GROMACS .gro file of C-alpha atoms in nm:
model
  226
    1MET     CA    1  -1.152   0.656  -9.286
    2ALA     CA    2  -0.942   0.400  -9.092
    3LYS     CA    3  -0.642   0.633  -9.083
    4ALA     CA    4  -0.844   0.875  -8.869
    5MET     CA    5  -0.908   0.604  -8.608
    6THR     CA    6  -0.687   0.515  -8.312
    7LEU     CA    7  -0.729   0.217  -8.081
    8LEU     CA    8  -0.535   0.166  -7.758
    9TRP     CA    9  -0.577  -0.197  -7.655
   10GLY     CA   10  -0.453  -0.481  -7.437
   11ALA     CA   11  -0.386  -0.835  -7.561
   12GLY     CA   12  -0.637  -1.098  -7.456
   13SER     CA   13  -0.890  -0.846  -7.328
   14PRO     CA   14  -1.238  -0.951  -7.449
   15PRO     CA   15  -1.361  -0.588  -7.454
   16CYS     CA   16  -1.067  -0.493  -7.678
   17TRP     CA   17  -1.123  -0.799  -7.893
   18ARG     CA   18  -1.487  -0.698  -7.951
   19VAL     CA   19  -1.376  -0.368  -8.098
   20MET     CA   20  -1.105  -0.526  -8.311
   21ILE     CA   21  -1.349  -0.780  -8.458
   22THR     CA   22  -1.589  -0.498  -8.544
   23LEU     CA   23  -1.314  -0.297  -8.713
   24GLU     CA   24  -1.226  -0.601  -8.923
   25GLU     CA   25  -1.590  -0.670  -9.010
   26LYS     CA   26  -1.630  -0.310  -9.129
   27ASN     CA   27  -1.318  -0.334  -9.350
   28LEU     CA   28  -1.127  -0.079  -9.142
   29GLN     CA   29  -0.785  -0.239  -9.159
   30GLY     CA   30  -0.501   0.012  -9.130
   31TYR     CA   31  -0.636   0.201  -8.830
   32ASN     CA   32  -0.380   0.337  -8.585
   33GLN     CA   33  -0.328   0.107  -8.290
   34LYS     CA   34  -0.107   0.070  -7.987
   35LEU     CA   35  -0.074  -0.243  -7.776
   36LEU     CA   36  -0.042  -0.160  -7.405
   37SER     CA   37   0.059  -0.383  -7.114
   38PHE     CA   38  -0.181  -0.445  -6.828
   39ASP     CA   39   0.106  -0.595  -6.624
   40LYS     CA   40   0.299  -0.269  -6.655
   41MET     CA   41  -0.017  -0.069  -6.571
   42GLU     CA   42   0.008   0.116  -6.901
   43HIS     CA   43  -0.372   0.144  -6.910
   44LYS     CA   44  -0.333   0.391  -6.622
   45SER     CA   45  -0.079   0.602  -6.811
   46LYS     CA   46  -0.132   0.968  -6.893
   47GLU     CA   47  -0.170   0.873  -7.259
   48VAL     CA   48  -0.482   0.670  -7.176
   49LEU     CA   49  -0.617   0.890  -6.896
   50ASP     CA   50  -0.612   1.195  -7.123
   51ILE     CA   51  -0.863   1.018  -7.346
   52ASN     CA   52  -1.033   0.784  -7.101
   53PRO     CA   53  -1.045   0.909  -6.740
   54ARG     CA   54  -1.149   0.561  -6.622
   55GLY     CA   55  -0.805   0.432  -6.722
   56GLN     CA   56  -0.948   0.133  -6.904
   57LEU     CA   57  -0.899  -0.038  -7.238
   58PRO     CA   58  -1.015  -0.024  -7.509
   59THR     CA   59  -0.973   0.347  -7.566
   60PHE     CA   60  -1.093   0.455  -7.910
   61LYS     CA   61  -1.077   0.782  -8.099
   62HIS     CA   62  -1.212   0.870  -8.443
   63GLY     CA   63  -1.111   1.220  -8.540
   64ASN     CA   64  -1.237   1.429  -8.251
   65THR     CA   65  -1.487   1.167  -8.140
   66ILE     CA   66  -1.389   0.960  -7.837
   67VAL     CA   67  -1.573   0.638  -7.752
   68ASN     CA   68  -1.433   0.415  -7.479
   69ASP     CA   69  -1.686   0.148  -7.379
   70SER     CA   70  -1.646  -0.157  -7.604
   71TYR     CA   71  -2.020  -0.197  -7.669
   72ALA     CA   72  -2.046   0.173  -7.748
   73VAL     CA   73  -1.757   0.151  -7.997
   74CYS     CA   74  -1.921  -0.145  -8.171
   75PHE     CA   75  -2.253   0.038  -8.200
   76TYR     CA   76  -2.077   0.356  -8.314
   77LEU     CA   77  -1.888   0.181  -8.593
   78GLU     CA   78  -2.194  -0.006  -8.719
   79SER     CA   79  -2.406   0.310  -8.709
   80LYS     CA   80  -2.139   0.520  -8.878
   81LEU     CA   81  -2.061   0.265  -9.149
   82LYS     CA   82  -2.382   0.070  -9.210
   83SER     CA   83  -2.309   0.016  -9.578
   84GLN     CA   84  -1.938  -0.067  -9.539
   85GLY     CA   85  -1.818  -0.421  -9.483
   86ASN     CA   86  -2.053  -0.672  -9.323
   87LYS     CA   87  -2.390  -0.564  -9.182
   88LEU     CA   88  -2.389  -0.641  -8.810
   89ILE     CA   89  -2.743  -0.539  -8.714
   90PRO     CA   90  -3.018  -0.735  -8.894
   91ASP     CA   91  -3.310  -0.561  -9.065
   92SER     CA   92  -3.580  -0.767  -8.897
   93GLN     CA   93  -3.701  -0.614  -8.571
   94GLU     CA   94  -3.753  -0.961  -8.425
   95GLU     CA   95  -3.395  -1.055  -8.505
   96GLN     CA   96  -3.277  -0.721  -8.367
   97ALA     CA   97  -3.465  -0.784  -8.043
   98LEU     CA   98  -3.292  -1.119  -7.990
   99MET     CA   99  -2.956  -0.969  -8.085
  100TYR     CA  100  -2.989  -0.689  -7.829
  101GLN     CA  101  -3.109  -0.933  -7.564
  102ARG     CA  102  -2.811  -1.165  -7.613
  103MET     CA  103  -2.566  -0.874  -7.629
  104PHE     CA  104  -2.661  -0.740  -7.290
  105GLU     CA  105  -2.693  -1.085  -7.137
  106GLY     CA  106  -2.336  -1.122  -7.257
  107LEU     CA  107  -2.223  -0.872  -6.995
  108THR     CA  108  -2.350  -1.102  -6.720
  109PHE     CA  109  -2.185  -1.399  -6.895
  110TYR     CA  110  -1.851  -1.216  -6.903
  111ASP     CA  111  -1.876  -1.106  -6.538
  112LYS     CA  112  -1.948  -1.461  -6.419
  113LEU     CA  113  -1.652  -1.594  -6.615
  114ASN     CA  114  -1.420  -1.330  -6.468
  115ALA     CA  115  -1.542  -1.406  -6.115
  116VAL     CA  116  -1.391  -1.754  -6.152
  117ILE     CA  117  -1.081  -1.721  -6.366
  118TYR     CA  118  -0.966  -1.396  -6.204
  119TYR     CA  119  -1.082  -1.464  -5.849
  120ASP     CA  120  -0.729  -1.440  -5.708
  121TRP     CA  121  -0.669  -1.119  -5.904
  122PHE     CA  122  -0.984  -0.944  -5.784
  123VAL     CA  123  -0.991  -1.063  -5.422
  124PRO     CA  124  -0.704  -0.980  -5.181
  125GLU     CA  125  -0.532  -1.287  -5.039
  126GLY     CA  126  -0.661  -1.236  -4.686
  127GLU     CA  127  -1.021  -1.213  -4.808
  128ARG     CA  128  -1.029  -1.524  -5.024
  129HIS     CA  129  -1.254  -1.813  -4.925
  130GLU     CA  130  -1.298  -2.147  -5.097
  131SER     CA  131  -1.673  -2.128  -5.038
  132ALA     CA  132  -1.693  -1.797  -5.224
  133LEU     CA  133  -1.500  -1.934  -5.521
  134ASN     CA  134  -1.726  -2.240  -5.525
  135ARG     CA  135  -2.033  -2.015  -5.536
  136ASN     CA  136  -1.879  -1.830  -5.829
  137LYS     CA  137  -1.818  -2.161  -6.006
  138GLU     CA  138  -2.179  -2.266  -5.945
  139ALA     CA  139  -2.302  -1.934  -6.087
  140LEU     CA  140  -2.084  -1.981  -6.395
  141THR     CA  141  -2.211  -2.337  -6.441
  142THR     CA  142  -2.570  -2.212  -6.433
  143GLU     CA  143  -2.481  -1.945  -6.689
  144LEU     CA  144  -2.310  -2.195  -6.917
  145LYS     CA  145  -2.615  -2.420  -6.914
  146LEU     CA  146  -2.829  -2.120  -7.010
  147TRP     CA  147  -2.615  -2.042  -7.317
  148GLU     CA  148  -2.592  -2.409  -7.407
  149GLY     CA  149  -2.972  -2.410  -7.408
  150TYR     CA  150  -2.994  -2.096  -7.622
  151LEU     CA  151  -2.772  -2.251  -7.888
  152GLN     CA  152  -2.955  -2.585  -7.867
  153LYS     CA  153  -3.285  -2.408  -7.936
  154LEU     CA  154  -3.146  -2.222  -8.238
  155GLY     CA  155  -3.016  -2.541  -8.396
  156SER     CA  156  -2.688  -2.667  -8.535
  157GLY     CA  157  -2.473  -2.415  -8.719
  158SER     CA  158  -2.654  -2.113  -8.580
  159HIS     CA  159  -2.494  -1.795  -8.458
  160VAL     CA  160  -2.576  -1.675  -8.109
  161ALA     CA  161  -2.882  -1.470  -8.210
  162GLY     CA  162  -2.994  -1.646  -8.526
  163PRO     CA  163  -2.867  -1.751  -8.868
  164SER     CA  164  -2.652  -1.442  -8.933
  165PHE     CA  165  -2.334  -1.311  -8.773
  166THR     CA  166  -2.430  -0.998  -8.578
  167LEU     CA  167  -2.304  -0.767  -8.306
  168ALA     CA  168  -2.419  -1.032  -8.059
  169ASP     CA  169  -2.150  -1.264  -8.193
  170VAL     CA  170  -1.896  -0.982  -8.192
  171VAL     CA  171  -1.938  -0.935  -7.817
  172ILE     CA  172  -2.010  -1.296  -7.711
  173PHE     CA  173  -1.744  -1.485  -7.904
  174PRO     CA  174  -1.446  -1.343  -7.709
  175THR     CA  175  -1.608  -1.468  -7.386
  176VAL     CA  176  -1.663  -1.812  -7.538
  177ALA     CA  177  -1.305  -1.821  -7.669
  178TYR     CA  178  -1.183  -1.740  -7.318
  179LEU     CA  179  -1.386  -2.029  -7.176
  180PHE     CA  180  -1.207  -2.279  -7.396
  181ARG     CA  181  -0.872  -2.106  -7.351
  182PHE     CA  182  -0.914  -2.174  -6.979
  183GLY     CA  183  -1.002  -2.539  -7.026
  184LEU     CA  184  -1.381  -2.565  -7.059
  185SER     CA  185  -1.485  -2.910  -7.180
  186ALA     CA  186  -1.644  -2.914  -7.525
  187LYS     CA  187  -1.774  -3.262  -7.445
  188ARG     CA  188  -1.963  -3.125  -7.146
  189TYR     CA  189  -2.084  -2.819  -7.339
  190PRO     CA  190  -2.109  -2.941  -7.700
  191LYS     CA  191  -2.318  -2.652  -7.835
  192LEU     CA  192  -2.075  -2.394  -7.702
  193GLY     CA  193  -1.795  -2.603  -7.848
  194GLU     CA  194  -1.971  -2.613  -8.184
  195TYR     CA  195  -2.023  -2.236  -8.172
  196HIS     CA  196  -1.656  -2.181  -8.090
  197ASN     CA  197  -1.552  -2.397  -8.385
  198LEU     CA  198  -1.796  -2.215  -8.613
  199LEU     CA  199  -1.639  -1.875  -8.551
  200LYS     CA  200  -1.275  -1.932  -8.456
  201ASP     CA  201  -1.166  -1.932  -8.821
  202ARG     CA  202  -1.383  -1.639  -8.932
  203PRO     CA  203  -1.147  -1.387  -9.098
  204SER     CA  204  -1.225  -1.103  -8.855
  205VAL     CA  205  -1.166  -1.333  -8.557
  206LYS     CA  206  -0.843  -1.480  -8.693
  207ALA     CA  207  -0.709  -1.134  -8.782
  208SER     CA  208  -0.764  -1.012  -8.426
  209TRP     CA  209  -0.670  -1.332  -8.237
  210PRO     CA  210  -0.475  -1.243  -7.919
  211PRO     CA  211  -0.106  -1.248  -8.014
  212HIS     CA  212   0.008  -1.421  -7.696
  213TRP     CA  213  -0.243  -1.700  -7.761
  214LEU     CA  214  -0.070  -1.761  -8.094
  215GLU     CA  215   0.266  -1.775  -7.916
  216ASN     CA  216   0.134  -2.011  -7.650
  217PRO     CA  217  -0.168  -2.203  -7.783
  218GLU     CA  218  -0.192  -2.442  -7.486
  219GLY     CA  219  -0.397  -2.226  -7.252
  220GLN     CA  220  -0.486  -2.324  -6.895
  221ASP     CA  221  -0.707  -2.579  -6.719
  222THR     CA  222  -0.884  -2.354  -6.469
  223LEU     CA  223  -1.230  -2.450  -6.599
  224LYS     CA  224  -1.170  -2.819  -6.672
  225ASP     CA  225  -1.404  -2.932  -6.394
  226ILE     CA  226  -1.679  -2.677  -6.454
   0.00000   0.00000   0.00000
């Protein structure tokens, strides 16, 4: 099965990481993969555009089936291989409801993080304003407090949508890992820190850890004051 799958990905990209965690969770090691460089604009190459006209990563193909959005790939793999590897969608409809809610809230979480750590990347130099960046930081702070509260309510040792590891964790953990990579204080956000520590050594997460993070484990301090 894995041999019929191809993933084009970029290192450190949370959307790519989501897919790679899911592939590991479903015991699909040995899939075809190619690491592309964002810096070299390889995600805009003909190789990618032929499969994904948006020129984005991840780009995923299984036989003749092409799925490019990271959430869609995760759902596709779990739907296709429910009985293989770890179950990522709980049976309980109540647990499913919370999982779906947290998954799609995760998109807002990811966007608010990007608006801070990649502000200079997204906004041309002549259009940058300190006040705008400060508003983005305030929005991220509000979001962080929301997730801190979610985890507080679920109790110590919980995953993001309940007791079990689900697709919600697949898509949220890369965002949380990025927060701490960029200097978020675990003392200021202890529940997010606890959650990060809970999952960072999970086999699927370790197997797909961004290679350049392994080479340079120090990270940055962009979020130290958030």
